[in-house]
XYZ file of C-alpha atoms in Angstrom:
529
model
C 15.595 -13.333 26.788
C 15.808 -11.546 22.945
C 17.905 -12.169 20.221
C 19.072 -9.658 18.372
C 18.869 -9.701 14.489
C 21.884 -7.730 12.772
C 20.576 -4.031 12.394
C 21.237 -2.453 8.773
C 24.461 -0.707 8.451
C 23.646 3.062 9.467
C 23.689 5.596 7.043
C 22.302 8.931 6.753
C 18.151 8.414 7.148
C 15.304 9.220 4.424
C 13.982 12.673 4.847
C 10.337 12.197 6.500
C 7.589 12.078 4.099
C 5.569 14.952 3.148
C 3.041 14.686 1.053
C 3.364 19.065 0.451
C 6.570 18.182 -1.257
C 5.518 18.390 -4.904
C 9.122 15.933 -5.580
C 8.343 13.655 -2.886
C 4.662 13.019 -3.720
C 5.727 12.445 -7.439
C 7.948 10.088 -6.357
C 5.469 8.183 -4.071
C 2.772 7.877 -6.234
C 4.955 6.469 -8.780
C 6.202 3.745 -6.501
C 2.620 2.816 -5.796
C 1.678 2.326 -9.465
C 1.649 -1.036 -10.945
C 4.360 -1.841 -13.301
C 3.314 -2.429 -17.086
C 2.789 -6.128 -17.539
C 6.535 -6.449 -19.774
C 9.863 -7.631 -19.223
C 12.711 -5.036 -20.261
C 15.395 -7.210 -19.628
C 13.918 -10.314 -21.314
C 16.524 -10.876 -24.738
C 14.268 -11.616 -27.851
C 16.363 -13.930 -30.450
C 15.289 -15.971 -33.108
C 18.521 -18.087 -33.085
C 19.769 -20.418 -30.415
C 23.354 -20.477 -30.160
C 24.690 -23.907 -30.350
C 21.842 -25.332 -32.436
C 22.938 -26.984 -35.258
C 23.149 -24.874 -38.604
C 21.780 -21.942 -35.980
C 18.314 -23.143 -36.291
C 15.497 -21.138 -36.030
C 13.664 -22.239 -32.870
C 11.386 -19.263 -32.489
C 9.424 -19.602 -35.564
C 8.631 -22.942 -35.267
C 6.033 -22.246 -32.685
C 2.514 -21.850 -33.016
C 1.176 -18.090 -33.635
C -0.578 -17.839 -30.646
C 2.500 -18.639 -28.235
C 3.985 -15.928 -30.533
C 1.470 -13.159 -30.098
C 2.132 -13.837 -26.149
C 5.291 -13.986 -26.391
C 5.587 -10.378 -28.520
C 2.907 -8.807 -26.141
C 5.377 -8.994 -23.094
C 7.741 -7.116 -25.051
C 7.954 -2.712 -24.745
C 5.857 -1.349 -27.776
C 9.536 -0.604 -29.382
C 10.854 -4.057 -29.388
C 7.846 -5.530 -30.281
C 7.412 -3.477 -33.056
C 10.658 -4.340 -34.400
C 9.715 -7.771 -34.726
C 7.377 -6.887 -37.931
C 10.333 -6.537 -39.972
C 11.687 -9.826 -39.741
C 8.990 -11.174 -42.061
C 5.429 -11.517 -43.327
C 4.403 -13.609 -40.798
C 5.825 -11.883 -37.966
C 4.439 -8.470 -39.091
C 1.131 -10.443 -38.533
C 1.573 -12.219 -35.571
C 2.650 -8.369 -34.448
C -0.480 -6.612 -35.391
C -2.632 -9.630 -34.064
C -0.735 -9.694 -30.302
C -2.600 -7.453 -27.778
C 0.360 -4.829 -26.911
C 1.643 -2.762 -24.274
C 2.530 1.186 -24.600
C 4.447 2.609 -21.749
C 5.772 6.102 -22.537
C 9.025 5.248 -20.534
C 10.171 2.824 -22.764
C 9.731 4.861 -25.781
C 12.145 7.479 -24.137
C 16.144 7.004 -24.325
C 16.092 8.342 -20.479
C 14.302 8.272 -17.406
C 13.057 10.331 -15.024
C 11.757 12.806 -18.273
C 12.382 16.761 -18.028
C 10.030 19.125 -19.525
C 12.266 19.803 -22.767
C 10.979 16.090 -23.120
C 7.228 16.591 -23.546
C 7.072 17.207 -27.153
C 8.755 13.856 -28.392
C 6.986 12.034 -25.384
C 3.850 13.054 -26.791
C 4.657 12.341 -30.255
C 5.742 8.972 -29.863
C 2.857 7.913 -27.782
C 0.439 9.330 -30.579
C 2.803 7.626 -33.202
C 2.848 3.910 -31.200
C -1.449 4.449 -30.434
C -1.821 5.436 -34.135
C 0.719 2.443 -35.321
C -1.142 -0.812 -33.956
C -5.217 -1.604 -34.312
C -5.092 -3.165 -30.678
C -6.220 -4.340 -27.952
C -3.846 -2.549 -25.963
C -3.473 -4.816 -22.556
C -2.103 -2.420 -21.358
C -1.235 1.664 -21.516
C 0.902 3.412 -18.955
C 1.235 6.815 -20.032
C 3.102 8.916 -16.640
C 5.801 11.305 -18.469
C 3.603 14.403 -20.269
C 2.367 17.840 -17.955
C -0.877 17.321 -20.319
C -1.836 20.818 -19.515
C 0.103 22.030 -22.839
C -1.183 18.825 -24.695
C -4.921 18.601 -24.015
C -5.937 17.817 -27.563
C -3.272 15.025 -28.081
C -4.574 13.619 -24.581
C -8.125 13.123 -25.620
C -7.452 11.685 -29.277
C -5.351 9.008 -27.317
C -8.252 8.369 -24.878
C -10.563 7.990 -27.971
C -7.638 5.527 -29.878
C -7.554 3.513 -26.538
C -11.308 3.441 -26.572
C -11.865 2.059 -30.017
C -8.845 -0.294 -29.311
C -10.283 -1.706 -26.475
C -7.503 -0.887 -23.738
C -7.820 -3.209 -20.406
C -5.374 -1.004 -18.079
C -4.306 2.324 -18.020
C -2.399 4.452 -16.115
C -2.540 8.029 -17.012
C -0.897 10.245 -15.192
C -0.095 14.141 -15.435
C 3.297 14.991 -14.482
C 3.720 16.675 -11.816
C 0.899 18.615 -11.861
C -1.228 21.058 -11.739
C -4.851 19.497 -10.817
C -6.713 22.218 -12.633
C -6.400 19.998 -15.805
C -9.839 18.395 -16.163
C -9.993 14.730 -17.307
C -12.095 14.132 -20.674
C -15.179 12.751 -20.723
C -14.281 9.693 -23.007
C -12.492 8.443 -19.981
C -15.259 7.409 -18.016
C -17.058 6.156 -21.133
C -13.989 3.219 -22.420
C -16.397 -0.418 -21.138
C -13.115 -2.691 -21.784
C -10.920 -1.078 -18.199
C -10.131 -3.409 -15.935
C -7.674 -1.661 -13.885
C -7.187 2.559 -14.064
C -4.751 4.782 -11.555
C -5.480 8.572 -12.267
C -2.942 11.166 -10.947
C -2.984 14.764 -10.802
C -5.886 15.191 -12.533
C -9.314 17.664 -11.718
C -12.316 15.201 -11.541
C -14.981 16.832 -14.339
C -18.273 18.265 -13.224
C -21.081 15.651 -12.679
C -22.266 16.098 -15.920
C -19.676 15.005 -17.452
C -20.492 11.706 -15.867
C -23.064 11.150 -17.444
C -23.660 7.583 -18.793
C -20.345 7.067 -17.383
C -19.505 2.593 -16.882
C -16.791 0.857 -15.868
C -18.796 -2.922 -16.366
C -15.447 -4.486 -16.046
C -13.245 -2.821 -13.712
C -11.558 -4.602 -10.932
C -9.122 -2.195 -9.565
C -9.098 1.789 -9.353
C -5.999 4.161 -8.117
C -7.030 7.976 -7.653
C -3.803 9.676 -6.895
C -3.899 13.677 -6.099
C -6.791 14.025 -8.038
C -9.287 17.006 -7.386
C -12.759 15.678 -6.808
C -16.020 17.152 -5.285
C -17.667 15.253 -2.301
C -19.263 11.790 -3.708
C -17.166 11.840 -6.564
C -15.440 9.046 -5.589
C -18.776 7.241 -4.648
C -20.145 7.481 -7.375
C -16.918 6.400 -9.544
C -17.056 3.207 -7.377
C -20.787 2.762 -7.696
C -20.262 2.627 -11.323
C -17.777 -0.591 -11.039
C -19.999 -3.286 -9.975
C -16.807 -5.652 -9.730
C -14.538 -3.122 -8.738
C -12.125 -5.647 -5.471
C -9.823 -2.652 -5.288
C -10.120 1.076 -4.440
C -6.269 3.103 -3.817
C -6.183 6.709 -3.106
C -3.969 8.881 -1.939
C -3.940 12.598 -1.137
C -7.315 12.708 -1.510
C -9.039 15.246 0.054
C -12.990 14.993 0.776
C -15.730 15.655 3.212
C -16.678 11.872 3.503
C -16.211 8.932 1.674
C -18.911 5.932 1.875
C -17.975 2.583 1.143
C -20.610 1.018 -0.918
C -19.556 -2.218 -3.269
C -20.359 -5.939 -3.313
C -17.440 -6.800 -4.714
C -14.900 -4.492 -2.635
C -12.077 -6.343 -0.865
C -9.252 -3.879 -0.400
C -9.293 -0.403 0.555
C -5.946 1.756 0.926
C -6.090 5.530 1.943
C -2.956 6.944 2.004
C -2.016 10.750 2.926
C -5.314 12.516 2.815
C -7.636 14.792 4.535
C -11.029 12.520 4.996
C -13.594 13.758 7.616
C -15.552 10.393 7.103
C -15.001 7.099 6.045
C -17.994 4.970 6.113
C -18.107 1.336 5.466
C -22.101 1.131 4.682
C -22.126 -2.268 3.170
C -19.430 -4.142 1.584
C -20.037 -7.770 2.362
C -16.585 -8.894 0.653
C -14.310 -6.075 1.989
C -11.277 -8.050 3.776
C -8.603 -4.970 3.982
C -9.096 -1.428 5.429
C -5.850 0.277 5.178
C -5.649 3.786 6.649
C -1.889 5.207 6.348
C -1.602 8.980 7.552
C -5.186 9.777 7.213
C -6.732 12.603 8.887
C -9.500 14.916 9.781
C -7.219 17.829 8.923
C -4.222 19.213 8.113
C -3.952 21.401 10.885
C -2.451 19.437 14.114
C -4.306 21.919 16.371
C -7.943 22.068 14.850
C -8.505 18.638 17.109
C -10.722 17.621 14.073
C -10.591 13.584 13.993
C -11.583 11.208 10.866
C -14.328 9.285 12.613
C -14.349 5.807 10.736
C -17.749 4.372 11.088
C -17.754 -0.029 10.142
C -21.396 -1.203 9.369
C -21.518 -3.988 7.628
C -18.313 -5.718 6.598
C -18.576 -9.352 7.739
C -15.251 -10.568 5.956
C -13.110 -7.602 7.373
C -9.610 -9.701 8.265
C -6.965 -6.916 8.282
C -7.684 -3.248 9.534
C -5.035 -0.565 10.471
C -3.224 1.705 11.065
C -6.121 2.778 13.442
C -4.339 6.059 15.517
C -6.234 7.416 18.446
C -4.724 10.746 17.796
C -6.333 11.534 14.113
C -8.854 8.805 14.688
C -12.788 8.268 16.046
C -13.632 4.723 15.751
C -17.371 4.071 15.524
C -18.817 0.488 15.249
C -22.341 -0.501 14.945
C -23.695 2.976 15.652
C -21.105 3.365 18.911
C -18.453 5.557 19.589
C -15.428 3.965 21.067
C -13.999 5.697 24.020
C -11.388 4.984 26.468
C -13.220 2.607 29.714
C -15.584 1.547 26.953
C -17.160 -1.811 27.912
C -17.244 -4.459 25.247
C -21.099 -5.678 24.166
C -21.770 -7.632 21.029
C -22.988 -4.755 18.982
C -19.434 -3.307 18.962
C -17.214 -6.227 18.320
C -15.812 -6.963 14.994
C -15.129 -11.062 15.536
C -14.015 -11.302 11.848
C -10.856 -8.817 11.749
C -7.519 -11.344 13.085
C -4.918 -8.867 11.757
C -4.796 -5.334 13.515
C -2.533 -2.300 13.684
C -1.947 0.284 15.449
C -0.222 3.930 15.445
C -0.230 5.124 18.452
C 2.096 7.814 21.192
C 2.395 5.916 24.141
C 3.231 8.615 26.452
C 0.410 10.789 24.920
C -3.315 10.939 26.702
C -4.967 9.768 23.083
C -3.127 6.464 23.869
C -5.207 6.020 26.998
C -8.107 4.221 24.782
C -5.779 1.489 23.070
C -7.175 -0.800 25.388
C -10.566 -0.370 24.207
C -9.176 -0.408 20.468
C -7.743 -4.190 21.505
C -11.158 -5.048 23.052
C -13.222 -4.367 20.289
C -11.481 -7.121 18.217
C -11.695 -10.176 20.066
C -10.065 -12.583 17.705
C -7.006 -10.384 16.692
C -3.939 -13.269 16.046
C -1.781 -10.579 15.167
C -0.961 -6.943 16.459
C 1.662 -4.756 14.698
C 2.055 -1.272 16.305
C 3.903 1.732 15.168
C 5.312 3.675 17.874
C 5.001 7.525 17.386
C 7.257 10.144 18.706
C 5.948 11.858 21.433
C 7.393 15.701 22.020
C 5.395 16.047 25.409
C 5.161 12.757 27.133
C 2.810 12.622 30.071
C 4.742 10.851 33.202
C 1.029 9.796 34.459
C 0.746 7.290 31.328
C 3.941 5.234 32.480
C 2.031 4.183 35.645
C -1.429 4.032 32.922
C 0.093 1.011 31.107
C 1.851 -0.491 34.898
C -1.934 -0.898 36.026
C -3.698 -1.720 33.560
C -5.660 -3.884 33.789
C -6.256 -7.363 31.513
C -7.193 -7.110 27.664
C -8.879 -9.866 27.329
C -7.712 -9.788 23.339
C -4.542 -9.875 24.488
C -4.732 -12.947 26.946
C -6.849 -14.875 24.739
C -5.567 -14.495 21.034
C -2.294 -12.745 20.242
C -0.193 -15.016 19.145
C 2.277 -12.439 17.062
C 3.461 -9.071 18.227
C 5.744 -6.356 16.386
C 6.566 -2.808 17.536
C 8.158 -0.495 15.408
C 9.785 2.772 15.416
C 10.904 2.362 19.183
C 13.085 4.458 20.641
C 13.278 2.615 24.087
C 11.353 5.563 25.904
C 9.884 4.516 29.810
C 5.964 5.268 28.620
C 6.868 2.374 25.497
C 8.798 -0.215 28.080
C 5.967 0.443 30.264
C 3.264 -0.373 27.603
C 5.162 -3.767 26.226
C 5.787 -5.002 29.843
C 2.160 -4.825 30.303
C 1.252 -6.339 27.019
C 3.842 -9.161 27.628
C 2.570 -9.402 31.294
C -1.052 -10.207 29.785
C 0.096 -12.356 27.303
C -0.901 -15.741 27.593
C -0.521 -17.382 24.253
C 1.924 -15.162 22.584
C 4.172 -17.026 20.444
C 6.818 -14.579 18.621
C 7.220 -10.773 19.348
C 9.793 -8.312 17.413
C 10.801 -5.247 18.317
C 12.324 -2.522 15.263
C 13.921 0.430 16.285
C 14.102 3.282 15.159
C 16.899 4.682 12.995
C 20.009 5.149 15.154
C 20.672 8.195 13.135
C 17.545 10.036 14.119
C 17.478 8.481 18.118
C 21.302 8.713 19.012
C 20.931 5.489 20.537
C 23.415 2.527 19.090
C 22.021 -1.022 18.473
C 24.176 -2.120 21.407
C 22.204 0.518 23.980
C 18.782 -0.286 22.437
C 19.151 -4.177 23.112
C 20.191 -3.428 26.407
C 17.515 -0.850 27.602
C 15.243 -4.047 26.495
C 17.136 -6.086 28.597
C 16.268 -4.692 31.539
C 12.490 -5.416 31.310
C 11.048 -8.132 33.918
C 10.542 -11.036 32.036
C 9.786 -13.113 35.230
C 6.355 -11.548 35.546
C 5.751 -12.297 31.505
C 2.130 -14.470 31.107
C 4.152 -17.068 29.031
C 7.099 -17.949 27.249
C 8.048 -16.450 23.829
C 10.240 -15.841 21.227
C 11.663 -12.189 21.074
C 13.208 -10.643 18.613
C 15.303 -6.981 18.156
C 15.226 -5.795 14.522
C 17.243 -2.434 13.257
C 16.225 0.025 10.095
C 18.011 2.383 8.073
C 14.447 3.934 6.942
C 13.236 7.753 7.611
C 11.522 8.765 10.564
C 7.827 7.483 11.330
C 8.399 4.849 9.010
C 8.264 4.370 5.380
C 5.329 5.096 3.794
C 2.553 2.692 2.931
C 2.947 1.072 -0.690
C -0.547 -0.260 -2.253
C 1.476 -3.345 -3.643
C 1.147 -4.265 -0.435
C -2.158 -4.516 0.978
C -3.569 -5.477 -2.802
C -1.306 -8.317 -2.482
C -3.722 -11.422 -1.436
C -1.217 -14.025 -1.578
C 0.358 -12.043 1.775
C -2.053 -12.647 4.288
C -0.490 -10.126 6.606
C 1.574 -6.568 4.801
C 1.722 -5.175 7.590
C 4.151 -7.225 9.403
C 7.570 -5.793 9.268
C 9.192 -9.184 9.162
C 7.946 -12.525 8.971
C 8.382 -15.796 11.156
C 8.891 -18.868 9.483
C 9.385 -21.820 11.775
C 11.317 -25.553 10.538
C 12.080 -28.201 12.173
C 12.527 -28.706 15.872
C 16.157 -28.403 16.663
C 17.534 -30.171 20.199
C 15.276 -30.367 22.974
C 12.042 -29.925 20.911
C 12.687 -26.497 20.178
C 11.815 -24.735 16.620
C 14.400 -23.744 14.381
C 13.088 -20.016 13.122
C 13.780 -18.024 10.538
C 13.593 -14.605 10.663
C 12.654 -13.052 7.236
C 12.666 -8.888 6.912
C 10.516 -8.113 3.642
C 10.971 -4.708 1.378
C 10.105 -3.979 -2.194
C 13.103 -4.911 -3.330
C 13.315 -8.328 -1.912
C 14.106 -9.812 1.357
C 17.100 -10.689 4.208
C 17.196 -13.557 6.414
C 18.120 -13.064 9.734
């Protein structure tokens, strides 16, 4: 029936995320930031080994190759190549240059005895070169100390005509206020802002970002429509990334959007009002509240959005879906004013033994042409019995029997109110082609690989709408998953992130059947099962 991929060797699980944790949010928003565009481990030699006489190779090529060639080296090592002669020293100041304050420091993570020198050499390596910078990444400085050296580098990066920036003030505290010149430097193409206070409104004033194409706003302290007006002001703006934001509502308004990650915040609103190129709503851990007994929701209202392919992780528990002016509700009845035909990739976060799980159904009716469903099991500390026999009758979902053609469900702990929800979604199935099934950490369930592929033996496949392949997955991550990383989503060349392994079929082995490949993908790189 399955077949079982080898599960990770167990060791002792991740703590679960919590965005309170000043070390742990730190740490997470600095694995969503984008890396500076240079190689550290690239070797930069002038002389071949080998070549006859040791020739010089290198210098024989044109300046231009040069200048690209020094402006994917750290700001140290490139400036080191202005000493080897006049032309170099040239070709140096000519080449549009990268500053990243961690490669001007002999260690990494910094401490705060570091701050002084940090700052020092980033003002001495801003000072040194006329630009373009391509690219600063300035992450290592609490800039509450160093406010004037923080807005004489914003007005060097200005003048020099940076294209990305990262600028972020570690760890803390938010009641720094970013400078005005910010918002005012035309040549930003991509900017991620962390732990920052947004400045008043007026400080906005005549702010631009004419060429911006992606914007990260990490733990930053803003007033409501802040943000929308920050993305109003980027009329190509594809990309918007925040996390731990915290805001009344948050309106969606860009004809150029086309990915959207929220990640650990409080958001009573998310409206998508018109953003006729937005193809990826992410939602990861976003709520109405902190509080899991105020009951208050994020109700996420999608107007128009006619290329939306990929939405999730829609949760019933934190979440109020509304589409074309309609609430959706558990028994809701599907009519063409609240169908989204244009989203094929879908996910889910749901407690299957909970009462919120009760309009999942719904949820799967709305989107008609889903191919793909990914679903995140949560941990239930209550389980209602009444929901096992919920998911026995239920009845057909018609997005299930019609479309579906690839199925994952992770975090399971092999609980009776989750067998009874993927019996009846593999009972409904009717063109269902691959399904895989993760559990959970056997450190945090107490149940061995062995015992989890067994308690899915047991389910009826006789009474399954077709035939499939089905495969049993292991992780060594923390509980509730790891959390969401914007490489991911932002990443259009994957035209599904949320699938926690890909299926890549070859050729037909004996009797006409496919040779798969199962293929589990992280950060760091990827295992074949």
């Amino acid at each position: 029936m399955a077949r079982r991929a080898p599960f990770p060797n167990p060791g002792p699980p991740p703590p679960p995320f919590d965005v309170r944790d000043t070390e742990q949010l730190v740490s997470y928003v600095s694995s969503c930031l984008p890396d500076p565009p240079v190689s550290t481990t690239a070797r930069f030699s002038a002389r071949r080994g080998g070549a006859p006489g040791g020739a010089d190779r290198i210098s024989g090529l044109s300046d231009g190759l040069l200048r690209d060639i020094v402006s994917r080296l750290p700001f140290k090592d490139a400036a080191r190549t202005a000493v080897l002669a006049t032309r170099w020293r040239r070709v140096w100041l000519e080449a549009p240059l990268a500053v990243a304050d961690a490669h001007l420091l002999d260690h990494w993570p910094p401490i705060p005895a570091d701050a002084p020198a940090a700052t020092a050499a980033v003002s001495a390596a801003l000072a040194a070169h006329p630009g373009p910078f391509r690219c600063a990444h300035l992450v290592s400085t609490r800039m509450d100390a160093h406010q004037p050296q923080l807005r004489r580098w914003l007005r060097l990066l200005a003048a020099k005509g940076v294209q990305e920036l990262v600028l972020i003030n570690r760890p803390g505290p938010r009641e720094v206020p970013l400078p005005d010149t910010l918002f005012r430097i035309a040549t930003l193409t991509c900017l991620y802002i962390g732990f920052w206070k947004f400045p008043d409104a007026a400080g906005l004033h005549g702010a631009s970002f004419p060429n911006l194409r992606e914007l990260g706003i990490c733990s930053v302290a803003v007033k409501d429509g802040d943000i929308d007006s920050l993305v109003a002001r980027g009329p190509l703006l594809e990309i918007l990334n925040i996390i731990q934001g915290n805001v009344k509502g948050l309106c969606l308004v860009g004809r150029s959007l086309r990915c959207v990650q929220i990640c650990a915040s409080v958001v009573e609103s998310i409206t998508v009002v018109n953003a006729p190129c937005l193809e990826r709503l992410v939602l990861w851990d976003v709520r109405g509240s902190r509080n899991p007994a105020s009951g208050l929701r994020t109700r996420i209202k999608i107007g128009t959005a006619p290329k939306l392919n990929l939405l999730g992780y829609l949760d019933p528990a934190h979440h109020l879906l509304e589409i074309g002016g309609t609430t959706i509700t558990a028994g809701i009845e599907p009519s063409a004013s609240i169908i989204l035909t244009s989203v094929k990739r879908l996910s889910l976060k749901a407690c299957f033994g909970a009462n919120d799980a009760m309009i999942v159904p719904a949820f799967l009716k709305c989107f008609p042409n889903v191919e793909t469903l990914h679903i995140m099991s949560v941990k239930c500390d209550e389980p209602t019995g009444k929901l096992i026999k919920f998911w026995q009758e239920a009845g057909p979902m018609v997005s299930v029997m019609m479309r579906i053609k690839m199925m994952t469900i992770s975090e399971f702990r092999g609980e009776q109110h989750e067998l009874a929800f993927v019996q009846s979604f593999f009972e409904n199935a009717r063109v269902l082609k691959y399904a895989a099934i993760t559990a959970a950490n056997t450190r945090v369930t107490g149940i061995s690989d062995n015992q989890m592929f067994s308690i899915l033996q047991t389910m009826d496949d006789s009474r399954w709408g077709c035939n499939f392949g089905l495969f049993v997955l292991g992780t060594h991550g923390p509980e509730g998953g790891r959390p969401w990383l914007f490489q991911r989503g932002a990443d259009f060349s994957d035209d599904d992130p949320f699938a926690p392994c890909k299926v890549i079929e070859g050729e037909t082995g004996e009797n006409e059947i496919p040779v798969v490949r199962v293929v589990r993908w992280s950060r760091a790189g990827s295992s074949t099962y």
